[in-house]
Amino acid sequence: MLTFQPIIFFLLFSLTTITSVVTATTTAYPTIPGTSDINADFSDDVIQTPTPIRRETYDNGRIIDITHRYVTGGMPVFDSNNGLERFLWLPSSMKNGSIANNSEMKIATHMGTHVDAPGHVFDHYFDAGFDVDTLDLDVLNGAALLVDVPRDKNLTAQVMKSLNIPRGVRRVLFRTLNTDRKLMYKKEFDSSYVGFMRDGAKYLVENTDVKLVGIDYLSIAAYDDLIPAHHEFLIGREHILVEGLKLDDVQAGIYTVHCLPLRLFGAEGCPIRCILIK
């Protein structure tokens, strides 16, 4: 007498295995806590394309992305009312017969979340080669303090004194009224943004151990003290400026920061990906 139990067991096991492969998430594209796995039907009759999920946090909120997303028309450009214009092209497209999609990008180096090198405001440093490829990754990565500053004024020496940043702190990210006003989400440039005045930059350089300075708009320096404040920070080539940080809904406190610029030889600035880790 024939028995079908082994065959049925095998079929059930195979079906379970296939289903787990189809619905399983990967470490590169994890399921966000509180959401379900994406199910894809790979039958001959139905082809479903899963919808990508864009995240601001990872690993249950332990990793926080503080980099602004580059979106045409949705990001300001310094001294412009037009915002970020088209920056991405697809000259090689699979829809047009190419074997793969290959994009090209053209974008200013001081757009969005980015880093400044000394050659940005000192021409002799630019000529000497002090570009983003020479920036110290040790300064760009490590323990960092996120602080809220008074919302009614620029970052002056008096404000710096009031923050009382302890000696030994090497990295500080300053959250200002810029975040409250959501200036990085408006395409029109706003010259009334909060930034460092020259005396505030001088005080930080001379009275703290801070080497990485981050802020939440396109320039670390207030519009009325644009070049003098930059000079105070960059003349000694010991300070690294990260501008345009996304600090919405992040609690003030101590984090580990990781900021990595591209190795653009000869570039005085560069878009940068920055994250905080609790």
XYZ file of C-alpha atoms in Angstrom:
278
model
C 0.000 0.000 0.000
C 1.416 3.410 -1.056
C 1.665 6.245 1.456
C 1.701 9.920 0.497
C 2.711 11.303 3.895
C 6.439 11.762 3.022
C 5.504 13.456 -0.236
C 3.007 15.796 1.449
C 5.540 16.667 4.130
C 8.149 17.453 1.476
C 5.753 19.713 -0.440
C 4.719 21.592 2.698
C 8.363 22.058 3.722
C 9.286 23.328 0.253
C 6.365 25.772 0.198
C 7.304 27.133 3.635
C 10.925 27.565 2.591
C 10.025 29.380 -0.626
C 7.620 31.686 1.227
C 10.260 32.577 3.800
C 12.734 33.452 1.042
C 10.211 35.679 -0.729
C 9.030 37.540 2.356
C 12.262 37.700 4.356
C 13.905 41.073 4.799
C 17.645 41.602 4.501
C 20.161 43.476 6.605
C 20.532 46.013 3.782
C 16.786 46.623 3.555
C 15.366 45.791 6.990
C 11.715 45.969 7.920
C 10.965 49.079 9.962
C 9.711 48.245 13.458
C 5.921 48.369 13.533
C 5.526 47.486 9.873
C 5.050 44.174 8.100
C 7.396 42.352 5.763
C 6.905 43.094 2.089
C 5.270 40.166 0.309
C 6.090 39.740 -3.366
C 4.187 37.441 -5.726
C 6.613 36.042 -8.277
C 4.063 33.929 -10.172
C 3.962 34.095 -13.969
C 0.694 36.027 -13.953
C 1.528 38.728 -11.379
C 4.717 40.762 -10.929
C 4.609 43.168 -8.021
C 7.303 45.762 -7.370
C 7.748 46.518 -3.667
C 7.595 50.170 -2.636
C 10.885 51.479 -1.175
C 10.751 52.878 2.345
C 12.827 55.964 3.044
C 14.055 56.098 6.608
C 15.288 58.739 9.010
C 16.230 56.285 11.773
C 17.496 52.712 11.854
C 17.815 49.894 14.375
C 14.825 50.971 16.476
C 15.989 54.583 16.551
C 19.571 53.874 17.607
C 20.961 55.264 14.349
C 19.713 58.702 13.260
C 20.351 60.114 9.808
C 21.132 63.835 10.131
C 21.740 64.355 6.413
C 19.251 66.226 4.261
C 17.858 64.437 1.216
C 18.702 66.005 -2.134
C 15.400 66.837 -3.857
C 14.943 69.066 -6.890
C 13.025 72.180 -5.871
C 13.023 71.193 -2.221
C 16.374 72.441 -0.959
C 17.826 75.961 -0.712
C 20.854 77.215 -2.612
C 23.012 79.924 -1.047
C 21.980 83.413 -2.233
C 19.331 82.049 -4.610
C 15.537 81.963 -4.645
C 15.329 79.082 -7.105
C 16.380 76.232 -4.848
C 18.103 73.079 -6.031
C 17.469 72.633 -9.728
C 17.830 69.449 -11.727
C 21.040 67.706 -10.717
C 20.536 64.126 -11.909
C 20.364 62.739 -15.453
C 19.989 59.219 -16.830
C 21.929 59.145 -20.115
C 22.034 55.331 -20.126
C 18.586 53.880 -19.551
C 17.389 50.278 -19.707
C 14.100 51.601 -21.090
C 16.057 52.947 -24.058
C 17.999 49.768 -24.671
C 21.000 50.069 -22.341
C 22.022 46.950 -20.440
C 21.906 48.927 -17.146
C 20.794 52.276 -15.757
C 23.702 54.706 -15.280
C 23.058 58.216 -13.956
C 25.172 61.349 -14.094
C 25.177 64.060 -11.442
C 26.115 67.727 -11.444
C 25.868 69.566 -8.166
C 27.624 72.364 -6.271
C 30.002 71.163 -3.561
C 28.410 73.389 -0.898
C 24.859 72.111 -1.313
C 22.718 70.447 1.320
C 24.584 68.771 4.171
C 28.227 69.389 3.351
C 31.697 70.008 4.718
C 34.076 72.959 4.260
C 37.825 72.598 3.744
C 40.292 75.453 4.463
C 40.560 76.244 0.752
C 36.948 77.430 0.803
C 37.858 80.900 2.089
C 41.671 81.000 1.797
C 43.004 81.011 -1.737
C 46.560 80.168 -0.695
C 45.236 77.062 1.085
C 43.249 76.190 -2.047
C 46.382 76.467 -4.194
C 48.402 74.470 -1.654
C 45.916 71.578 -1.844
C 44.088 71.778 1.487
C 40.997 70.097 0.065
C 38.357 67.724 1.480
C 40.680 64.770 0.865
C 43.034 66.180 3.527
C 40.407 66.480 6.282
C 41.013 64.463 9.450
C 38.559 61.557 9.694
C 39.326 61.286 13.404
C 37.791 64.731 13.894
C 34.793 63.817 11.730
C 34.011 60.671 13.714
C 33.610 60.206 17.460
C 31.770 61.399 20.542
C 29.732 64.550 19.913
C 27.517 66.941 21.844
C 24.255 68.178 20.335
C 23.241 71.449 21.981
C 20.295 73.824 21.684
C 21.276 77.470 21.516
C 19.211 80.570 22.407
C 16.623 81.076 19.690
C 16.687 84.872 19.525
C 20.263 85.664 18.510
C 23.293 84.699 16.478
C 26.157 82.722 17.992
C 28.211 85.443 19.624
C 30.964 85.205 22.221
C 28.354 85.894 24.892
C 26.222 82.995 23.680
C 29.265 80.720 23.600
C 30.083 81.617 27.199
C 26.513 80.886 28.269
C 26.656 77.384 26.749
C 29.618 76.554 28.974
C 30.956 73.814 26.725
C 33.248 71.617 28.874
C 36.911 71.200 28.092
C 37.589 67.881 26.395
C 34.530 68.063 24.133
C 35.867 67.883 20.564
C 32.692 67.822 18.482
C 29.612 70.022 18.887
C 26.498 70.247 16.719
C 24.553 73.468 17.223
C 20.776 73.385 16.794
C 19.354 76.849 16.283
C 16.238 78.695 15.222
C 17.064 77.481 11.699
C 15.667 74.059 12.608
C 12.526 75.530 14.173
C 11.921 77.604 11.041
C 12.612 74.574 8.793
C 14.856 76.715 6.583
C 16.536 73.710 4.965
C 13.151 72.602 3.611
C 12.446 75.911 1.853
C 13.818 76.456 -1.637
C 14.221 80.216 -1.137
C 17.469 81.184 0.546
C 16.916 83.128 3.789
C 19.731 85.486 4.787
C 18.238 85.918 8.276
C 19.445 82.446 9.289
C 21.279 81.982 12.593
C 25.043 81.527 12.463
C 28.323 82.400 14.137
C 29.455 85.969 14.437
C 33.188 86.541 14.289
C 33.560 86.987 18.050
C 31.604 83.775 18.671
C 33.863 81.818 16.332
C 36.953 83.356 17.930
C 35.721 82.465 21.418
C 35.078 78.839 20.462
C 38.510 78.494 18.837
C 40.401 80.063 21.751
C 38.432 78.795 24.754
C 37.259 75.267 23.920
C 38.702 72.011 22.605
C 36.037 71.738 19.908
C 37.402 70.812 16.484
C 34.257 69.689 14.644
C 31.591 72.396 14.416
C 28.198 71.557 12.930
C 25.171 73.745 12.286
C 21.672 73.448 10.793
C 21.825 75.755 7.757
C 23.973 76.286 4.674
C 26.631 78.354 6.421
C 28.306 78.138 9.796
C 28.712 81.937 9.709
C 25.943 84.500 10.032
C 25.246 86.349 6.797
C 26.492 89.661 8.194
C 29.802 88.097 9.296
C 30.143 85.542 6.522
C 33.841 85.621 5.674
C 35.290 86.915 8.993
C 33.679 84.077 10.987
C 34.855 81.491 8.446
C 38.359 82.919 8.703
C 38.411 82.499 12.479
C 37.505 78.822 12.129
C 39.640 77.821 9.168
C 42.812 79.893 9.377
C 44.494 77.381 11.706
C 43.358 74.355 9.628
C 42.414 72.558 12.853
C 38.643 72.979 12.682
C 36.235 71.209 10.348
C 32.884 72.799 9.525
C 29.830 70.690 8.717
C 26.867 72.708 7.489
C 23.236 71.994 6.635
C 22.648 69.316 9.270
C 19.166 67.834 9.753
C 18.571 68.046 13.501
C 14.762 67.811 13.604
C 13.285 65.664 16.363
C 16.668 64.720 17.816
C 17.111 65.088 21.556
C 19.987 67.212 22.773
C 22.731 65.178 24.368
C 25.789 63.038 23.746
C 26.053 60.820 20.661
C 28.609 59.208 18.440
C 28.758 61.088 15.149
C 29.995 59.693 11.858
C 30.538 62.081 8.950
C 32.204 60.879 5.755
C 32.946 63.147 2.768
C 33.877 61.832 -0.648
C 37.580 61.893 -1.478
C 37.286 64.684 -4.027
C 40.845 65.676 -4.878
C 41.077 69.457 -5.265
C 37.581 70.222 -3.920
C 37.187 72.864 -1.180
C 33.799 71.449 -0.165
C 31.797 68.290 -0.526
C 28.373 66.804 0.242
C 28.693 64.605 3.309
C 26.649 61.805 4.901
C 26.326 62.259 8.658
C 24.672 59.971 11.195
C 24.288 59.958 14.965
C 24.418 56.797 17.041
C 22.874 56.734 20.492
